[in-house]
XYZ file of C-alpha atoms in Angstrom:
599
model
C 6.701 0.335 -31.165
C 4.744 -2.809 -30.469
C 6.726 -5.226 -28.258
C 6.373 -9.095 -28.491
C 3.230 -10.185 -26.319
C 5.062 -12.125 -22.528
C 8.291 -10.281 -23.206
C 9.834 -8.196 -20.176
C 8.976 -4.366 -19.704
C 10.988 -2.324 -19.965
C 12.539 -4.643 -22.822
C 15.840 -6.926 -22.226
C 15.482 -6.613 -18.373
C 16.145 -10.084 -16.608
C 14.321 -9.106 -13.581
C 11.723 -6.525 -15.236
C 8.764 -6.246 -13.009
C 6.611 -6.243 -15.909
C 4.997 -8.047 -18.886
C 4.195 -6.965 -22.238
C 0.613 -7.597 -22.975
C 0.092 -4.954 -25.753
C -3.555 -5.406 -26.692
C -7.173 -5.742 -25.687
C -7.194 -9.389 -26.558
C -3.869 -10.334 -25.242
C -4.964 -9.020 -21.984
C -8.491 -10.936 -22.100
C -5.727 -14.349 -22.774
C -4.263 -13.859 -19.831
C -6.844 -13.787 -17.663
C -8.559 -16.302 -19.517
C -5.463 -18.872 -19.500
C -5.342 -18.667 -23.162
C -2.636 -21.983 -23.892
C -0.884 -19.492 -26.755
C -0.551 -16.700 -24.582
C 1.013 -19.067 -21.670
C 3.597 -20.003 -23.967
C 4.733 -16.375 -24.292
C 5.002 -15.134 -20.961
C 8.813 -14.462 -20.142
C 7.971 -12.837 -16.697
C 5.078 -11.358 -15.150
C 4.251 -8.673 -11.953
C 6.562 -10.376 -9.356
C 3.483 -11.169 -6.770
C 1.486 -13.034 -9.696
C 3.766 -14.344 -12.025
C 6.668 -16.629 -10.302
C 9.938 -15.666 -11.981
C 11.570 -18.198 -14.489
C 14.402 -17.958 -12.168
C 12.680 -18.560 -8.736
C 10.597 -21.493 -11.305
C 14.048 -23.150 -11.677
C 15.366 -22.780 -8.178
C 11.765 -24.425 -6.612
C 12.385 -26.798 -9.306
C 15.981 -27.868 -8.077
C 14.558 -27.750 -3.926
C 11.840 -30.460 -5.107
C 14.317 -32.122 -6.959
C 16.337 -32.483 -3.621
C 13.664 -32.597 -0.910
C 10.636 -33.380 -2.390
C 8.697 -35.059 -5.206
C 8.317 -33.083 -8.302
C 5.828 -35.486 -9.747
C 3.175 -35.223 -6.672
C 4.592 -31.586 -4.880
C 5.177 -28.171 -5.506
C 7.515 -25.652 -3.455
C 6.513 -21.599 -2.562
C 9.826 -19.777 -1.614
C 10.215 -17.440 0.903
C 13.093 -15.324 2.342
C 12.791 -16.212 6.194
C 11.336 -18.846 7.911
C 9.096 -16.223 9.557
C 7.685 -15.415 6.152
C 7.378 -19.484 5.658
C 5.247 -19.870 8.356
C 2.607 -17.380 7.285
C 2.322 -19.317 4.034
C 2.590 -22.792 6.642
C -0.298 -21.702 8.808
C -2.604 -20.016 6.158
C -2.506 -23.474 4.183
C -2.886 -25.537 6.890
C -5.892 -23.204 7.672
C -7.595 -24.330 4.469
C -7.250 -28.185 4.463
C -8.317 -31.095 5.912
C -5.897 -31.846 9.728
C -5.121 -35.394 8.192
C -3.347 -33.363 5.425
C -1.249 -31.456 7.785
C 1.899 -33.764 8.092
C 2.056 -33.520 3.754
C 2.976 -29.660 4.519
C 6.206 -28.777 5.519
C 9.259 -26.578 5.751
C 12.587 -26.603 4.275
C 15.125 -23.822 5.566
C 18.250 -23.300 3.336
C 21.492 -22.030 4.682
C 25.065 -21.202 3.916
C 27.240 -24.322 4.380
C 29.611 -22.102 6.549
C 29.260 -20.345 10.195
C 31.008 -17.411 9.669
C 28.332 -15.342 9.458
C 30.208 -12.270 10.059
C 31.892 -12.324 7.095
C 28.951 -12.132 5.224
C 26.121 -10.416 7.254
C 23.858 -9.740 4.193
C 23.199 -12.689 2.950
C 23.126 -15.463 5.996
C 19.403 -15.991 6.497
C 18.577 -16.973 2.936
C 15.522 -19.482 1.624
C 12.708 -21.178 3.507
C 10.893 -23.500 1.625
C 7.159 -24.589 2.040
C 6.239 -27.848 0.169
C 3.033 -29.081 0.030
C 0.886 -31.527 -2.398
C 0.337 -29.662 -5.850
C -3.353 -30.156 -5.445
C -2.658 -26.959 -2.550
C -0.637 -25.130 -5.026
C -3.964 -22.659 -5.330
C -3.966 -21.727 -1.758
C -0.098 -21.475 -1.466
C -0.354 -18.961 -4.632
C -2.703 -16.574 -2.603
C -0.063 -16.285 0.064
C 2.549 -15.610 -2.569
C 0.430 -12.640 -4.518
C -1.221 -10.715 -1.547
C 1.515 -11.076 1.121
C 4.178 -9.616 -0.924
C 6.441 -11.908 1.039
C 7.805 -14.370 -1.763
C 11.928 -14.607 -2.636
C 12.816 -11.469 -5.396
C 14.160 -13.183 -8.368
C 17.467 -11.488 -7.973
C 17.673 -13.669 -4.361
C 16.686 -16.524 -6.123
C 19.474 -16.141 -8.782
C 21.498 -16.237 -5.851
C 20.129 -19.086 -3.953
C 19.957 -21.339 -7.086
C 23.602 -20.947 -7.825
C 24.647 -21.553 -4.096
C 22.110 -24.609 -4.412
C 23.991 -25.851 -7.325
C 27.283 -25.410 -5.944
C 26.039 -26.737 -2.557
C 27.392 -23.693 -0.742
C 23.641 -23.990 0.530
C 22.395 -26.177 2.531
C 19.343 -27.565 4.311
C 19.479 -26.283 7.925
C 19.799 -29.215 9.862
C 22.780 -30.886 8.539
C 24.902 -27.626 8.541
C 24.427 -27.151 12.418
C 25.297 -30.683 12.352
C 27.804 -30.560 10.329
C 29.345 -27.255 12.150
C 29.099 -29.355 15.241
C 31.354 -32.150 14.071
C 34.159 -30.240 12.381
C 33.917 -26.484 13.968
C 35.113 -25.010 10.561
C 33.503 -24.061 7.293
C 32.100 -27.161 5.923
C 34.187 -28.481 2.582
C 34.587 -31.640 1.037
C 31.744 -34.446 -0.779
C 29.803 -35.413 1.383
C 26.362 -36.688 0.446
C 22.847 -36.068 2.235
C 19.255 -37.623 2.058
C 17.278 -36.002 -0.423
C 13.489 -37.426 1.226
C 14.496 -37.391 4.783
C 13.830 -35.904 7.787
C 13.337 -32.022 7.203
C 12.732 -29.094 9.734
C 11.890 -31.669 12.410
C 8.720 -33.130 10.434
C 9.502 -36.414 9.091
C 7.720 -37.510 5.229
C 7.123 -40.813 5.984
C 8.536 -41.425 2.731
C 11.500 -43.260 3.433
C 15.235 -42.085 3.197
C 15.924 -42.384 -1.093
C 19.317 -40.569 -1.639
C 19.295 -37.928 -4.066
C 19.990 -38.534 -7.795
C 22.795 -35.999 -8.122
C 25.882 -35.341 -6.695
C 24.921 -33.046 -3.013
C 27.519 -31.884 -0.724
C 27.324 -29.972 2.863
C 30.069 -27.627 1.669
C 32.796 -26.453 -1.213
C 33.208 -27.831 -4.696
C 36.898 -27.843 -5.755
C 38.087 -26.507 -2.220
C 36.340 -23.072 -2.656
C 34.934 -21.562 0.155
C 31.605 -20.164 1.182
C 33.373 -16.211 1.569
C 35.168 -17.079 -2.372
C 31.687 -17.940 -3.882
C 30.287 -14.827 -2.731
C 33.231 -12.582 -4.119
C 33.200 -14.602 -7.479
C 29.557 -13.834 -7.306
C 28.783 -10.090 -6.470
C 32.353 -9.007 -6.929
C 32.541 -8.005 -10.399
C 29.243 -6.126 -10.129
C 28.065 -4.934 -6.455
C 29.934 -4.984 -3.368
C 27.459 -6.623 -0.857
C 28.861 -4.854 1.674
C 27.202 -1.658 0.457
C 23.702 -3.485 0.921
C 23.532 -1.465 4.353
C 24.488 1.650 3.574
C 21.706 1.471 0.672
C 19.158 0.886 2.443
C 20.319 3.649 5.027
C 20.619 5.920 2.401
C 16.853 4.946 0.807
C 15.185 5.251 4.481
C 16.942 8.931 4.985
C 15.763 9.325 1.194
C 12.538 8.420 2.261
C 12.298 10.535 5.781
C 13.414 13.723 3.812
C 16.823 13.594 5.917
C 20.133 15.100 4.353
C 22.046 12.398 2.547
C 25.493 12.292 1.112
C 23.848 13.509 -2.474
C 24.113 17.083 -2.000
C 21.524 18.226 -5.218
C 18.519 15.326 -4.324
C 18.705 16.913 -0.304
C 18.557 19.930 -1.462
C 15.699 18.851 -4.064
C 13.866 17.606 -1.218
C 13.682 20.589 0.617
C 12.541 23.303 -1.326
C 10.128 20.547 -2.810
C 8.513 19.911 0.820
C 10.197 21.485 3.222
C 6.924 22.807 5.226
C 5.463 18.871 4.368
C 7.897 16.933 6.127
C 6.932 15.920 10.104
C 9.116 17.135 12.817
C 11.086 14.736 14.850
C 10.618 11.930 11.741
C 13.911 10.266 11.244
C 15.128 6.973 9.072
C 14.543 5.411 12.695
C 11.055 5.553 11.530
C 11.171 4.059 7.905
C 11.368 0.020 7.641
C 11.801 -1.645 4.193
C 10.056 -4.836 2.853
C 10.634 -6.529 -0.117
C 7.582 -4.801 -1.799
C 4.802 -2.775 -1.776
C 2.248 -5.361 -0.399
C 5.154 -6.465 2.045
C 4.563 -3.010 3.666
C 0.968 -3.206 3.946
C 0.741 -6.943 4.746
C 3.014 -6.663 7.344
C 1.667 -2.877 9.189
C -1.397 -4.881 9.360
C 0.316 -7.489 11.021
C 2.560 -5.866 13.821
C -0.791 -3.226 13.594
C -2.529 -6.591 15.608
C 0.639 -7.315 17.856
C 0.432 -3.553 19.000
C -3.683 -3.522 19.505
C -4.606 -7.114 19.885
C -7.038 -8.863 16.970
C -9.780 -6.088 16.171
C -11.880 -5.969 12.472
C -10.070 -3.275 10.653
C -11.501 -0.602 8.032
C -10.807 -0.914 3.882
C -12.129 2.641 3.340
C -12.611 3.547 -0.946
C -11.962 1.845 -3.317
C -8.610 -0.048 -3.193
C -5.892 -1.917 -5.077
C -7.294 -5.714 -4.940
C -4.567 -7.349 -2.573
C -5.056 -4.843 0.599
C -8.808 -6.145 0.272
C -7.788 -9.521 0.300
C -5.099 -8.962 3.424
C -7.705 -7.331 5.267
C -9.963 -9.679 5.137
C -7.978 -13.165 5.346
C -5.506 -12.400 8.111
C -6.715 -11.448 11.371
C -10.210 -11.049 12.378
C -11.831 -9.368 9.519
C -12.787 -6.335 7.664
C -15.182 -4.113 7.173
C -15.497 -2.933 3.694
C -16.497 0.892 2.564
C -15.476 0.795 -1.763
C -17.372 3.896 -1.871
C -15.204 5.833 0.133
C -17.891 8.790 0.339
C -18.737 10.830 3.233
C -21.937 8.791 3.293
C -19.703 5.640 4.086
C -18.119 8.370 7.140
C -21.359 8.887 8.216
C -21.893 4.833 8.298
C -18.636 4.779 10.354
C -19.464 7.352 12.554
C -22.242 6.026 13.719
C -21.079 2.835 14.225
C -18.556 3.900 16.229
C -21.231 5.876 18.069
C -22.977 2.464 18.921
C -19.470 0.988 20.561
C -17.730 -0.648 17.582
C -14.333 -0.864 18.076
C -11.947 -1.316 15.547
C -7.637 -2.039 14.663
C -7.253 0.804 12.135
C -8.522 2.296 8.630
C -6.614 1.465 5.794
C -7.190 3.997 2.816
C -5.133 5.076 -0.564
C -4.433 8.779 -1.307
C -5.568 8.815 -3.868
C -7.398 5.755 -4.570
C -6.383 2.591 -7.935
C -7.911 3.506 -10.485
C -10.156 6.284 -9.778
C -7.825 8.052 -8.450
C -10.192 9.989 -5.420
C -9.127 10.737 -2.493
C -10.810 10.171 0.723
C -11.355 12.523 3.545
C -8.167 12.564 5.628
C -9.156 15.190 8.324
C -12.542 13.728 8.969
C -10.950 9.983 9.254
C -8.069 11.388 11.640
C -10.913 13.241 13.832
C -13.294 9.935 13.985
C -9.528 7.982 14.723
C -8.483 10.430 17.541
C -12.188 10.151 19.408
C -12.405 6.379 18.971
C -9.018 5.341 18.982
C -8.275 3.411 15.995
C -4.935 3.450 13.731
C -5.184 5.386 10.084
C -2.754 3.634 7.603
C -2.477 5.580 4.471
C -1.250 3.610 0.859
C 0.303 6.828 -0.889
C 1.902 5.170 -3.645
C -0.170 6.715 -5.732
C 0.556 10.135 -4.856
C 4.497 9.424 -3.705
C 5.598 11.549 -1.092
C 6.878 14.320 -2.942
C 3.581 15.522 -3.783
C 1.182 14.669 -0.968
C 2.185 14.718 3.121
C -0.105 12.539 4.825
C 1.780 11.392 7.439
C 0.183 14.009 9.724
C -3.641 12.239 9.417
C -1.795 8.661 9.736
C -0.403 6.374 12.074
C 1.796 4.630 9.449
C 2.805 5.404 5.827
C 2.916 2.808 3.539
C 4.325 3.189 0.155
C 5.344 0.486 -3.015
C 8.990 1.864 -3.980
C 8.459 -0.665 -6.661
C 6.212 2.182 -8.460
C 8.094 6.003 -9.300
C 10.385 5.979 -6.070
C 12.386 3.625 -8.282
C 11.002 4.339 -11.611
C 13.193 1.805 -13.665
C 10.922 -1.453 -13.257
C 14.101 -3.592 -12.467
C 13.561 -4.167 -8.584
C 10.373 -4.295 -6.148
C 10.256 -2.853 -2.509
C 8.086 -1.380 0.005
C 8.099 1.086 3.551
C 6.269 1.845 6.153
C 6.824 4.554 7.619
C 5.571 5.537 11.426
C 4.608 9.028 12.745
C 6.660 9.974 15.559
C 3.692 12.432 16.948
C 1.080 9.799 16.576
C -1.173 8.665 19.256
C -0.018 4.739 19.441
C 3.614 5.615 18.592
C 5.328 4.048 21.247
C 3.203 1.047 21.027
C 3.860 0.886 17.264
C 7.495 1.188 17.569
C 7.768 -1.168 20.509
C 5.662 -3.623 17.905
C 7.625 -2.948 14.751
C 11.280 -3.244 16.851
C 10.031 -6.771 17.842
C 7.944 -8.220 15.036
C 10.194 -6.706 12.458
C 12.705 -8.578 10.236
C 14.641 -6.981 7.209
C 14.503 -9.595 4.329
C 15.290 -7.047 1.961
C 17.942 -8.218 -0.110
C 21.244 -7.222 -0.799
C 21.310 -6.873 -4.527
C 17.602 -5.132 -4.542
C 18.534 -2.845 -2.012
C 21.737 -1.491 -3.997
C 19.561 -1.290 -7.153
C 16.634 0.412 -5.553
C 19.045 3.121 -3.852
C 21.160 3.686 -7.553
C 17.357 4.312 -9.133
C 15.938 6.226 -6.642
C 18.972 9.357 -6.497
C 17.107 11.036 -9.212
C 13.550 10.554 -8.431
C 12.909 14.492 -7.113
C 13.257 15.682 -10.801
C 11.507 12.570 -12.433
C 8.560 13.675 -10.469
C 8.200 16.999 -11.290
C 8.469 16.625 -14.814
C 6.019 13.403 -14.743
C 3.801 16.379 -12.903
C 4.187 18.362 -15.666
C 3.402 15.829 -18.806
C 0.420 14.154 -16.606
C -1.130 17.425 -16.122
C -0.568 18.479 -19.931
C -2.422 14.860 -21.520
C -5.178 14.606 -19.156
C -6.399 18.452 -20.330
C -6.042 17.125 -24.035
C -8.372 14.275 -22.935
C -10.321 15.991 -21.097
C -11.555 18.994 -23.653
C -11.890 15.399 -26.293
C -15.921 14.796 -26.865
C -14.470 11.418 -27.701
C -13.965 10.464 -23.714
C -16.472 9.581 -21.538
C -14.523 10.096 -18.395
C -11.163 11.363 -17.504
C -10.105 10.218 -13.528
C -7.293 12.704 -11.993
C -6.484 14.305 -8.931
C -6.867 17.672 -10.065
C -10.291 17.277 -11.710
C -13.517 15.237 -9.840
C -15.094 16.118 -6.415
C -12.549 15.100 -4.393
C -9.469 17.500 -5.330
C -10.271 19.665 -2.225
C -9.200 16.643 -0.254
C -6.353 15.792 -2.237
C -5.074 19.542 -2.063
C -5.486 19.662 1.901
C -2.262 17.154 1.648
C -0.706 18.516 -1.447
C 2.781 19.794 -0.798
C 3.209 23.648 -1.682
C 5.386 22.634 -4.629
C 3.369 19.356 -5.534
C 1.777 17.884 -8.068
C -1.221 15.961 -8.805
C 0.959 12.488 -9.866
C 1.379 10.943 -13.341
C -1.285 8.324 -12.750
C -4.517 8.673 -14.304
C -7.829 6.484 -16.110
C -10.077 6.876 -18.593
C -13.457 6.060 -19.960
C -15.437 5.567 -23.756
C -18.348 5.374 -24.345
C -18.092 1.755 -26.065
C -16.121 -1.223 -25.859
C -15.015 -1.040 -28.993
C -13.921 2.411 -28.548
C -11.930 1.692 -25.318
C -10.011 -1.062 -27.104
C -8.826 0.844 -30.389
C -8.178 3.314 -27.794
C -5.924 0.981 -26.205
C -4.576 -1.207 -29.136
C -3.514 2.023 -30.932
C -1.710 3.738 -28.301
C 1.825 3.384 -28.836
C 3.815 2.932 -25.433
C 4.241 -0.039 -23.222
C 1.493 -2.499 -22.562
C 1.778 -4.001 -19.351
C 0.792 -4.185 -15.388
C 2.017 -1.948 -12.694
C 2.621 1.679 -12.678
C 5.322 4.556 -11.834
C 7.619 3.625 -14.480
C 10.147 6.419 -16.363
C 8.202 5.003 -19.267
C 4.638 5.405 -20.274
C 2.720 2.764 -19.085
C -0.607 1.682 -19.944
C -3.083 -1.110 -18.938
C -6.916 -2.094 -19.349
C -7.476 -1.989 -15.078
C -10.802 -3.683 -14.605
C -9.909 -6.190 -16.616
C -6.632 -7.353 -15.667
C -7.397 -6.848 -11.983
C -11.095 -7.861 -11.467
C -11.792 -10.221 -14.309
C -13.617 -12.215 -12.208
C -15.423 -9.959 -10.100
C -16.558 -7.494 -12.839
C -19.694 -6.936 -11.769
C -18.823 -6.688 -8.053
C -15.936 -4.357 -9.632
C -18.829 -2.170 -11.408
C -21.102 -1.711 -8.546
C -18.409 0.389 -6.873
C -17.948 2.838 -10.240
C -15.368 0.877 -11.873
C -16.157 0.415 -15.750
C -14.936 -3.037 -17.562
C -13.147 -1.557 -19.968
C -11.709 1.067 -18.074
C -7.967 2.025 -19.479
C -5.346 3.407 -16.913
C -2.403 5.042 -17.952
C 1.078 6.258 -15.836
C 3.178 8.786 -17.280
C 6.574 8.472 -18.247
C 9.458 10.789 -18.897
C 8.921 11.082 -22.600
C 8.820 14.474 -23.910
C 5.486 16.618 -23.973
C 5.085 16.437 -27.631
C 6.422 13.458 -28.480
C 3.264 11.823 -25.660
C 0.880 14.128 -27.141
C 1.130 12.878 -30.811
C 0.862 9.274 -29.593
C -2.172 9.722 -27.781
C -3.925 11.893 -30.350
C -2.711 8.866 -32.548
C -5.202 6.701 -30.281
C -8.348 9.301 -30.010
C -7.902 9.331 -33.970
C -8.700 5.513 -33.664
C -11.377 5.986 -31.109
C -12.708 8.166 -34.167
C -12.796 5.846 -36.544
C -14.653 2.950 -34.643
C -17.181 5.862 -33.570
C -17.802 6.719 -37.764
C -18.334 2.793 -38.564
């Protein structure tokens, strides 16, 4: 069952949101750079491995606006999103440097937006000297705001058939004419650009460019020819209405999933909460990155609160946006205590941003303690519970906002990323919130995601429960196993009383779960000789398994350890695969933790 090292997971998926990386020392490559395992790599997780497909389509924007022998291109879906990754570089380099970073914004050719309302605000474009590719990257992995590749597919075929265009010239060029824009008509490929001029003269471009149509086709005909055959764009709205009322626990038009949803939490969901109260981002960290973000615009700039131990990007969001964090990995009731008495002393903060339950020990924190301590010193609880997914947990009652990668089981397919956020109609900053999100917000959630994400998502009530069922099922095999050292699940460690408090009446404890050896070399035939896919990410209707630490704090291992996390920690989420079928291959892998242990 071994798949080829860099292909895409689930196998033969063009926009697969993960890799294949189905050993100890493959893993260790990665991280390391190894030049053999570079060559491999067919895709990657979206936020650190740029699609080959969004590759070629920064290729072709350099090949237009900039130079592709001294620049490099990040591309984003809005020039709001641009500007985030504008400013944060700027932020890090020298003000004589400034005028060598810039913005291209991409367009249709045509005006009539109405005919096409899904897909009008399309690419922004930041280009800056390579030597800043480092600091562009960071925007690209923790922001969660970079083009999916299925937009990019899109863009780069609209670039090639110049139905898309750099901003400027179409206004002009709608200025001049008043119609769709058709016929050759060539532009400057190192000109001015979003009002900054390069300084680098006016050198037309070396292929053929035109402001509109090839052959007389027209903007409206190239998107027909394009989604016709396969989605109707014009459902893109009615998706996403139908994943937000998914989402809220509202009736939908799929008679067996509402009913699913209520008997599974109908004393969990919050009065009053409608799909007026979900917004969608194009993925997980989009969600977070962003509540953070209109968070400030509600509350002004105040440190916020990373409280256990969390996945690595919230961290980093935390800390480099806005005016700081303050950092509790621990997540104990002695770091409450800390709090407490802090806030005692007059420390203000924005809001606490925890996981329930926590990547990869899975605990969970102290929910009605942290929404007391919130209520008395007025600060916002946001609450990751990808993890958990809301058909086991409700935790919307202890939080503010709800913030969730639909990337993970909500989809379950590995074919499409997304994110919400979701905002509690009884909370105490509500209105402000809401006023915040209805001005800050912006839905670059594309069409062809959005249609995907709603056709996996229809079934995800009964994928859950029997996930429940299998996770529950392996982790007691491990667990009773004198082989492992440690087995990290909801339902077993100190802090299942707190992870019960939110547990819906017909909920489970998730299909997410880690474990320990007592060696190295017992963790990795462990690993190497469990048979099911290899790769990041998690939530997948396949069993999915990954060595954590390593992959996600290879260069912060010790810093990693001092918070309970073991280096050769291996996590593992549950698929759909039948009980015995899972069974044999993991008893497979203890029999090879057996082995190493008798040499």
């Amino acid at each position: 069952m071994l798949q080829d090292v860099g292909g895409p997971v689930p196998p033969n998926t063009d926009h697969a949101v993960s890799v294949s990386l189905p050993t100890w020392e493959a893993n260790v490559a990665y991280e390391e750079g190894a030049e053999w395992l570079a060559k491999k790599m067919q895709c990657g997780y979206p936020r650190f491995f740029v699609h080959p497909i969004i590759q070629g389509l920064a290729r072709e924007v350099m090949r237009r606006q900039g130079d592709p022998e001294t620049e490099s291109a990040t591309l984003f879906p809005s020039p709001k999103t641009a500007n985030v990754c504008h400013s944060f570089v700027l932020s890090r380099i020298p003000p004589e440097e400034y005028s060598r970073v810039r913005i291209v914004n991409f367009v249709p050719c045509t005006r009539t937006d109405a005919e096409s309302p899904a897909v009008t605000s399309l690419l922004s474009c930041v280009i800056y000297p390579k030597e800043y590719a480092s600091i562009a990257k960071q925007v690209w992995q923790h922001t969660g705001n970079g083009v999916s590749s299925r937009r990019g597919e899109f863009c780069l075929k609209a670039l090639e058939d110049n139905f898309l265009v750099e901003e400027s010239r179409s206004a002009m060029a709608d200025a001049a004419a008043q119609r769709p824009c058709k016929g050759p008509r060539r532009y400057q490929g190192k000109g001015s650009v979003s009002g900054l001029s390069r300084g680098t003269g006016t050198t037309p471009s070396a292929s053929p460019a035109v402001d509109g149509a090839q052959d007389g086709r027209e903007y409206s005909q190239f998107i027909e020819e394009r989604f016709g055959r396969n989605l109707n764009t014009s459902l893109a709205d009615q998706a996403k209405l139908a994943v937000r009322r998914r989402i809220a626990g509202v009736m939908t038009a799929d008679v067996e999933l509402s009913e699913a949803l209520e008997k599974a939490s109908d004393e969990g969901r919050v009065a009053g909460l409608t799909e007026d109260d979900v917004y969608l981002f194009p993925s997980g960290m989009g969600s977070i990155f962003n509540a953070h973000q209109i968070a400030l615009a509600a509350r002004g700039p105040m440190k916020s609160i990373c409280f256990g131990f969390p996945y690595i990007d919230t961290l980093k969001v935390l800390e480099k946006w806005g005016p700081g964090c303050l950092f509790y990995g621990h997540g104990s009731s002695g770091d409450l205590d800390d709090l407490e008495s802090r806030l005692v002393n007059g420390e203000r903060f924005l809001a606490l941003f925890t996981e329930v339950p926590g990547n990869p020990l899975l605990k969970t924190p102290d929910l009605r303690r942290i929404r007391s301590l919130a209520d008395k010193y007025e600060f916002l609880v946001v609450v990751d519970e990808t993890v958990g997914n809301f058909l086991n947990i409700n935790v919307l009652p202890y939080a503010d906002i709800v913030v969730s990668s639909l990337t993970k089981i909500f989809s379950g397919d590995s074919n499409v990323m997304g994110g919400s956020a979701v905002i509690n109609p009884h909370g105490r900053f509500y209105q402000d919130l809401k006023n915040a999100f209805n001005k800050e917000y912006e839905d670059d959630y594309w069409a062809e995601d959005a249609v995907f994400l709603e056709r996996n998502s229809r079934d995800f009530v009964p994928r859950i429960e029997k996930i429940n069922k299998t996770s529950e099922d392996i982790t007691a095999m491990l667990k009773e196993s004198p082989l492992v050292k440690e087995i990290y699940y909801p339902k077993y460690g100190p802090s299942k009383p707190f992870y019960d408090n939110v547990r819906n009446p017909n909920g489970g404890y998730g299909g997410l779960f880690s474990v320990t050896f007592h060696t190295t070399p017992e963790a990795t035939a462990f690993f190497d000789n469990l048979e099911v896919m290899k790769g990041p990410s998690l939530g997948t209707n396949f069993t999915l398994s990954c060595p954590y630490t390593l992959i996600a704090h290879y260069n912060e291992l010790e810093w990693a350890s001092s918070f309970g996390i073991d280096f050769d920690l291996v996590r593992v989420s549950v698929g759909l695969e039948d009980i015995p079928d899972i069974r044999s291959r993991f008893q497979q892998a203890l029999d090879a933790v057996a082995s190493v242990k008798k040499s």
